[in-house]
Amino acid sequence: MRRLRTQVAIVGAGPSGLLLSHLLALRGIDSIVLEQRSRDYVEQRVRAGLLEQGTVDLLREAGLADRLDREGLVHEGFELRFDGSQHRLPFTELTGWTTCMYGQQEMVKDLIRAREAAGGQVHFSVDDVAPRDVATTCPRVRCTIAGDAVEIAADFIAGCDGFHGVCRQTIPAGAVTTYEHVYPFAWLGILAAVPPSTVELLYAVHERGFALHSMRSPAISRLYLQVAPAEPLADWPDHRIWAELRTRFALDGEEALNEGPILSRSVTEMRSFAMEPMQYGRLFLAGDAAHIVPPSAAKGLNLAAADVRVLAAALTVWYAEGRPDLLEGYSRVCLAAMWQGQEFSAVMTSLLHRFPDEDRYAVKLRQARLRDLVTSRAAATAFAEQYVGLARTRLTGAAGAALSARPAQR
Ligand SMILES: Cc1cc2nc3c(=O)[nH]c(=O)nc-3n(C[C@H](O)[C@H](O)[C@H](O)COP(=O)(O)OP(=O)(O)OC[C@H]3O[C@@H](n4cnc5c(N)ncnc54)[C@H](O)[C@@H]3O)c2cc1C
């Protein structure tokens, strides 16, 4: 068996694992990233696209935003359609913060290139990853790299391996409390090679179900339809997808929607999951490994980046000063932000979707909430602060000084 040694063994080369590795390297902390999929696969995986300003600022401070600053689409508001009328929520006017549309796979490509350029160790197509002895001060990760059995000794293990990863499973059941909620619908998402029909995100609340028009670039549109859970993709040929999108976005009988070749399609279940605490011994979970939210409020990737920011800062203080207090407080800081994200995701999900069992009374209540949002500046501001991520900075603000992505002055 080949034996390696690092300071932080990171499982998973999604946004969380790669960003953590990069932030640690900026502070001179060594890590090895282990990813079960191929590089090509993780670079092509289509998922999130809405980055909050706090996430963009973190990437910028860490020197990761050159391409994002050139290609990302900065937004200052979104459109909301319901009851046959269109309204705009100008979140930048209300909060001073913007959002940025930039595909998660592009962010992952940028991160991999940055790790490569810095000589970072990222191993793809790694099999049999198994964290060991996480409750001790000498945790290890066993795995198979290019057919060789490898054991990596580390000071800490970061579980950044997503919802279906292996790290969370290594924590004894009695050591954590888990929370789960499954929604009775799913999202059918498509990526299409067609210029977006809208400049800003367009959320459409329709009696047939919710639809979202998003975008990844001036030439690529991303669109979603609320569908039944476990909806077979085979039931959705291109013409049916476009027809349903046209219907749900239609305004005053007009069905204007740019259509083009569909590059990829998938059905995503709508689920919330959380665990407390997010750490066990020397194992720290970050991002989707510890919590997931339905994509309605686009919080998943942003919460993942927020976790990583806290974890990188806590590890930095541990290595620089030998202080364990920030590591011990990791869960507390992240969970407050995470529950805020859970709550807002649940609010947006119930505001936008048609629930299969809802009665006419529930429909009327939703319409009243939507009307309030577009007529009350106070309601719109409170909503916008959550939407752009500003509300989260208040929760993590106290710890903020220690959390800068900039390398510490030595
Ligand atoms: C359709 C959709 C739309 C979304 N839209 C948004 C949005 O607009 N904004 C937003 O903020 N969020 C959004 N999200 C959520 C966002 O994509 C996730 O929150 C984000 O991917 C979390 O990053 P992560 O690195 O924590 O986990 P992941 O991206 O899941 O990465 C985990 C990595 O670990 C690897 N891995 C798993 N198991 C192992 C193992 N045993 N060994 C080694 N490696 C392993 C996986 O292959 C993967 O590469 C969306 C999600 C979906 C599905």
Coordinates of N, CA and C in Angstrom, one line a residue, residues 52-164:
E52 N -24.4 34.5 -5.5 CA -24.7 35.7 -4.7 C -23.4 36.6 -4.7
Q53 N -23.6 37.9 -4.4 CA -22.5 38.8 -4.5 C -21.4 38.3 -3.5
G54 N -21.8 37.8 -2.3 CA -20.8 37.3 -1.3 C -20.0 36.2 -1.8
T55 N -20.6 35.3 -2.7 CA -19.8 34.2 -3.3 C -18.8 34.8 -4.3
V56 N -19.3 35.7 -5.1 CA -18.5 36.3 -6.1 C -17.3 37.1 -5.4
D57 N -17.6 37.8 -4.4 CA -16.5 38.5 -3.7 C -15.5 37.5 -3.1
L58 N -15.9 36.4 -2.6 CA -15.0 35.4 -2.1 C -14.1 34.9 -3.2
L59 N -14.7 34.6 -4.4 CA -13.9 34.1 -5.5 C -12.9 35.1 -6.0
R60 N -13.4 36.4 -6.0 CA -12.5 37.5 -6.4 C -11.4 37.7 -5.5
E61 N -11.6 37.7 -4.2 CA -10.6 37.8 -3.2 C -9.5 36.7 -3.3
A62 N -10.0 35.5 -3.7 CA -9.1 34.4 -3.8 C -8.5 34.3 -5.2
G63 N -8.6 35.3 -6.0 CA -8.0 35.3 -7.3 C -8.6 34.3 -8.3
L64 N -9.9 34.0 -8.1 CA -10.5 33.0 -9.0 C -11.6 33.6 -9.9
A65 N -11.6 34.9 -10.0 CA -12.8 35.5 -10.7 C -12.4 36.2 -12.1
D66 N -11.2 35.9 -12.6 CA -10.9 36.6 -13.9 C -11.9 36.3 -15.0
R67 N -12.2 35.1 -15.2 CA -13.2 34.7 -16.3 C -14.6 35.0 -15.9
L68 N -14.9 34.8 -14.6 CA -16.2 35.1 -14.1 C -16.5 36.6 -14.3
D69 N -15.5 37.5 -14.0 CA -15.7 38.9 -14.2 C -15.9 39.3 -15.7
R70 N -15.3 38.5 -16.6 CA -15.4 38.8 -18.0 C -16.8 38.2 -18.5
E71 N -17.1 37.0 -18.1 CA -18.3 36.3 -18.7 C -19.5 36.3 -17.9
G72 N -19.4 36.5 -16.6 CA -20.6 36.4 -15.8 C -21.6 37.5 -16.1
L73 N -22.9 37.2 -16.0 CA -24.0 38.2 -16.2 C -24.5 38.7 -14.9
V74 N -24.2 40.0 -14.7 CA -24.6 40.6 -13.4 C -26.0 41.1 -13.5
H75 N -26.8 40.7 -12.5 CA -28.2 41.0 -12.4 C -28.5 41.9 -11.2
E76 N -29.5 42.8 -11.5 CA -29.9 43.7 -10.4 C -31.4 43.6 -10.1
G77 N -32.1 42.6 -10.6 CA -33.5 42.4 -10.3 C -34.0 41.1 -11.0
F78 N -35.2 40.7 -10.7 CA -35.8 39.6 -11.4 C -37.2 39.9 -11.7
E79 N -37.8 39.1 -12.7 CA -39.2 39.3 -13.1 C -40.0 38.2 -12.5
L80 N -41.2 38.6 -12.1 CA -42.2 37.7 -11.5 C -43.5 37.7 -12.2
R81 N -43.9 36.6 -12.7 CA -45.2 36.6 -13.4 C -46.2 35.8 -12.6
F82 N -47.4 36.4 -12.4 CA -48.5 35.6 -11.8 C -49.8 36.3 -12.1
D83 N -50.9 35.6 -12.1 CA -52.2 36.2 -12.4 C -52.2 36.9 -13.7
G84 N -51.4 36.5 -14.7 CA -51.4 37.2 -16.0 C -50.8 38.5 -16.0
S85 N -50.0 38.9 -15.0 CA -49.3 40.2 -15.0 C -47.8 40.0 -14.6
Q86 N -47.0 41.0 -15.0 CA -45.6 40.8 -14.8 C -45.1 42.0 -13.9
H87 N -44.2 41.6 -13.0 CA -43.7 42.6 -12.0 C -42.2 42.4 -11.9
R88 N -41.5 43.5 -11.5 CA -40.0 43.4 -11.3 C -39.7 43.6 -9.9
L89 N -38.8 42.7 -9.4 CA -38.3 42.9 -8.0 C -36.9 43.5 -8.1
P90 N -36.6 44.8 -7.9 CA -35.3 45.4 -8.2 C -34.4 45.2 -6.9
F91 N -33.8 44.0 -6.8 CA -33.2 43.7 -5.5 C -31.9 44.5 -5.3
T92 N -31.3 45.0 -6.3 CA -30.1 45.8 -6.1 C -30.5 47.2 -5.6
E93 N -31.5 47.8 -6.1 CA -32.1 49.0 -5.6 C -32.5 48.9 -4.1
L94 N -33.0 47.7 -3.8 CA -33.5 47.5 -2.4 C -32.3 47.2 -1.4
T95 N -31.3 46.6 -1.9 CA -30.2 46.1 -1.0 C -28.8 46.6 -1.3
G96 N -28.6 47.1 -2.5 CA -27.3 47.4 -2.9 C -26.4 46.3 -3.4
W97 N -27.0 45.1 -3.3 CA -26.2 43.9 -3.8 C -26.7 43.3 -5.1
T98 N -25.8 42.8 -5.9 CA -26.2 42.1 -7.2 C -26.1 40.6 -7.1
T99 N -26.5 39.9 -8.1 CA -26.2 38.5 -8.3 C -25.5 38.3 -9.6
C100 N -24.9 37.2 -9.8 CA -24.2 36.9 -11.0 C -24.5 35.6 -11.6
M101 N -24.9 35.5 -12.9 CA -25.2 34.2 -13.5 C -23.9 33.7 -14.1
Y102 N -23.4 32.6 -13.6 CA -22.2 31.9 -14.1 C -22.3 30.5 -13.8
G103 N -22.2 29.6 -14.8 CA -22.5 28.2 -14.6 C -21.6 27.5 -13.6
Q104 N -22.1 26.7 -12.7 CA -21.3 26.0 -11.7 C -20.2 25.2 -12.4
Q105 N -20.5 24.6 -13.6 CA -19.4 23.9 -14.2 C -18.2 24.8 -14.7
E106 N -18.6 26.0 -15.0 CA -17.5 27.0 -15.3 C -16.7 27.3 -14.1
M107 N -17.3 27.5 -13.0 CA -16.6 27.8 -11.7 C -15.7 26.6 -11.4
V108 N -16.2 25.4 -11.6 CA -15.4 24.2 -11.3 C -14.2 24.1 -12.2
K109 N -14.4 24.4 -13.5 CA -13.3 24.5 -14.4 C -12.2 25.5 -14.0
D110 N -12.7 26.7 -13.6 CA -11.7 27.7 -13.1 C -11.0 27.2 -11.9
L111 N -11.7 26.5 -11.0 CA -11.0 26.1 -9.7 C -10.0 25.0 -10.0
I112 N -10.4 24.1 -10.9 CA -9.4 23.0 -11.3 C -8.2 23.6 -11.9
R113 N -8.4 24.5 -12.8 CA -7.2 25.2 -13.5 C -6.3 25.9 -12.4
A114 N -7.0 26.5 -11.5 CA -6.2 27.3 -10.5 C -5.4 26.3 -9.6
R115 N -6.0 25.1 -9.3 CA -5.3 24.1 -8.4 C -4.1 23.6 -9.2
E116 N -4.4 23.3 -10.5 CA -3.4 22.8 -11.4 C -2.2 23.8 -11.5
A117 N -2.5 25.1 -11.7 CA -1.5 26.1 -11.9 C -0.6 26.2 -10.6
A118 N -1.2 26.0 -9.5 CA -0.5 26.1 -8.2 C 0.2 24.8 -7.8
G119 N 0.1 23.8 -8.7 CA 0.7 22.5 -8.3 C -0.1 21.7 -7.3
G120 N -1.4 22.0 -7.1 CA -2.2 21.3 -6.1 C -2.5 19.9 -6.5
Q121 N -2.7 19.1 -5.5 CA -3.0 17.6 -5.8 C -4.5 17.4 -5.8
V122 N -5.0 17.2 -7.0 CA -6.4 16.8 -7.2 C -6.4 15.5 -8.0
H123 N -6.9 14.4 -7.4 CA -6.9 13.1 -8.0 C -8.3 12.8 -8.5
F124 N -8.5 12.5 -9.7 CA -9.8 12.2 -10.3 C -9.9 10.7 -10.4
S125 N -11.1 10.2 -10.7 CA -11.4 8.7 -10.9 C -10.8 7.9 -9.8
V126 N -11.0 8.4 -8.5 CA -10.5 7.6 -7.3 C -11.6 6.7 -6.8
D127 N -11.3 5.4 -6.6 CA -12.3 4.5 -6.1 C -12.1 4.2 -4.6
D128 N -13.2 3.6 -4.1 CA -13.1 3.0 -2.7 C -12.7 4.0 -1.6
V129 N -13.1 5.2 -1.8 CA -12.7 6.2 -0.7 C -13.3 5.9 0.6
A130 N -12.5 5.7 1.6 CA -13.0 5.3 3.0 C -12.3 6.1 4.1
P131 N -13.0 7.1 4.7 CA -12.3 7.8 5.8 C -12.2 6.8 7.0
R132 N -11.1 6.9 7.7 CA -10.9 6.0 8.9 C -10.4 6.8 10.1
D133 N -10.7 6.3 11.3 CA -10.2 6.9 12.5 C -10.5 8.4 12.6
V134 N -11.7 8.8 12.2 CA -12.0 10.2 12.2 C -12.2 10.8 13.6
A135 N -12.5 9.9 14.6 CA -12.6 10.4 16.0 C -11.3 10.6 16.7
T136 N -10.2 10.2 16.0 CA -8.9 10.3 16.6 C -8.1 11.5 16.1
T137 N -7.0 11.8 16.6 CA -6.2 12.9 16.1 C -5.3 12.5 14.9
C138 N -5.4 11.3 14.5 CA -4.7 10.8 13.3 C -5.7 10.2 12.3
P139 N -6.6 11.0 11.7 CA -7.5 10.4 10.7 C -6.8 10.0 9.4
R140 N -7.3 9.1 8.7 CA -6.7 8.6 7.5 C -7.8 8.4 6.4
V141 N -7.4 8.4 5.2 CA -8.4 8.1 4.1 C -7.7 7.0 3.3
R142 N -8.5 5.9 3.2 CA -8.0 4.8 2.3 C -8.7 4.9 0.9
C143 N -8.0 4.6 -0.2 CA -8.7 4.8 -1.5 C -7.8 4.0 -2.5
T144 N -8.3 4.0 -3.7 CA -7.6 3.4 -4.8 C -7.4 4.4 -5.9
I145 N -6.1 4.7 -6.2 CA -5.8 5.7 -7.2 C -5.0 5.1 -8.3
A146 N -5.6 5.1 -9.5 CA -5.0 4.5 -10.7 C -4.7 3.0 -10.4
G147 N -5.6 2.3 -9.7 CA -5.4 0.9 -9.5 C -4.6 0.6 -8.3
D148 N -3.9 1.6 -7.6 CA -3.0 1.3 -6.5 C -3.8 1.6 -5.2
A149 N -3.7 0.8 -4.2 CA -4.2 1.0 -2.9 C -3.4 2.1 -2.2
V150 N -4.0 3.1 -1.7 CA -3.3 4.3 -1.1 C -3.9 4.6 0.3
E151 N -3.1 4.9 1.2 CA -3.6 5.4 2.5 C -3.0 6.8 2.7
I152 N -3.9 7.8 3.0 CA -3.5 9.2 3.2 C -3.7 9.5 4.7
A153 N -2.6 9.8 5.4 CA -2.7 10.3 6.7 C -2.8 11.8 6.7
A154 N -3.7 12.3 7.6 CA -4.0 13.8 7.6 C -4.2 14.2 9.0
D155 N -4.2 15.6 9.2 CA -4.6 16.1 10.4 C -6.1 16.2 10.5
F156 N -6.7 16.5 9.4 CA -8.2 16.7 9.3 C -8.7 16.1 8.0
I157 N -10.0 15.7 8.0 CA -10.6 15.3 6.8 C -11.8 16.2 6.5
A158 N -11.9 16.7 5.3 CA -13.0 17.6 4.9 C -13.9 16.7 4.0
G159 N -15.1 16.5 4.4 CA -16.1 15.8 3.6 C -16.9 16.8 2.8
C160 N -16.4 16.9 1.5 CA -17.0 17.8 0.5 C -17.6 17.0 -0.6
D161 N -18.2 15.8 -0.3 CA -18.5 14.8 -1.3 C -20.0 14.7 -1.6
G162 N -20.7 15.8 -1.3 CA -22.1 15.9 -1.8 C -23.0 15.1 -1.0
F163 N -24.3 15.2 -1.4 CA -25.4 14.5 -0.7 C -25.2 13.0 -0.6
H164 N -24.7 12.4 -1.7 CA -24.6 10.9 -1.8 C -23.2 10.4 -1.4

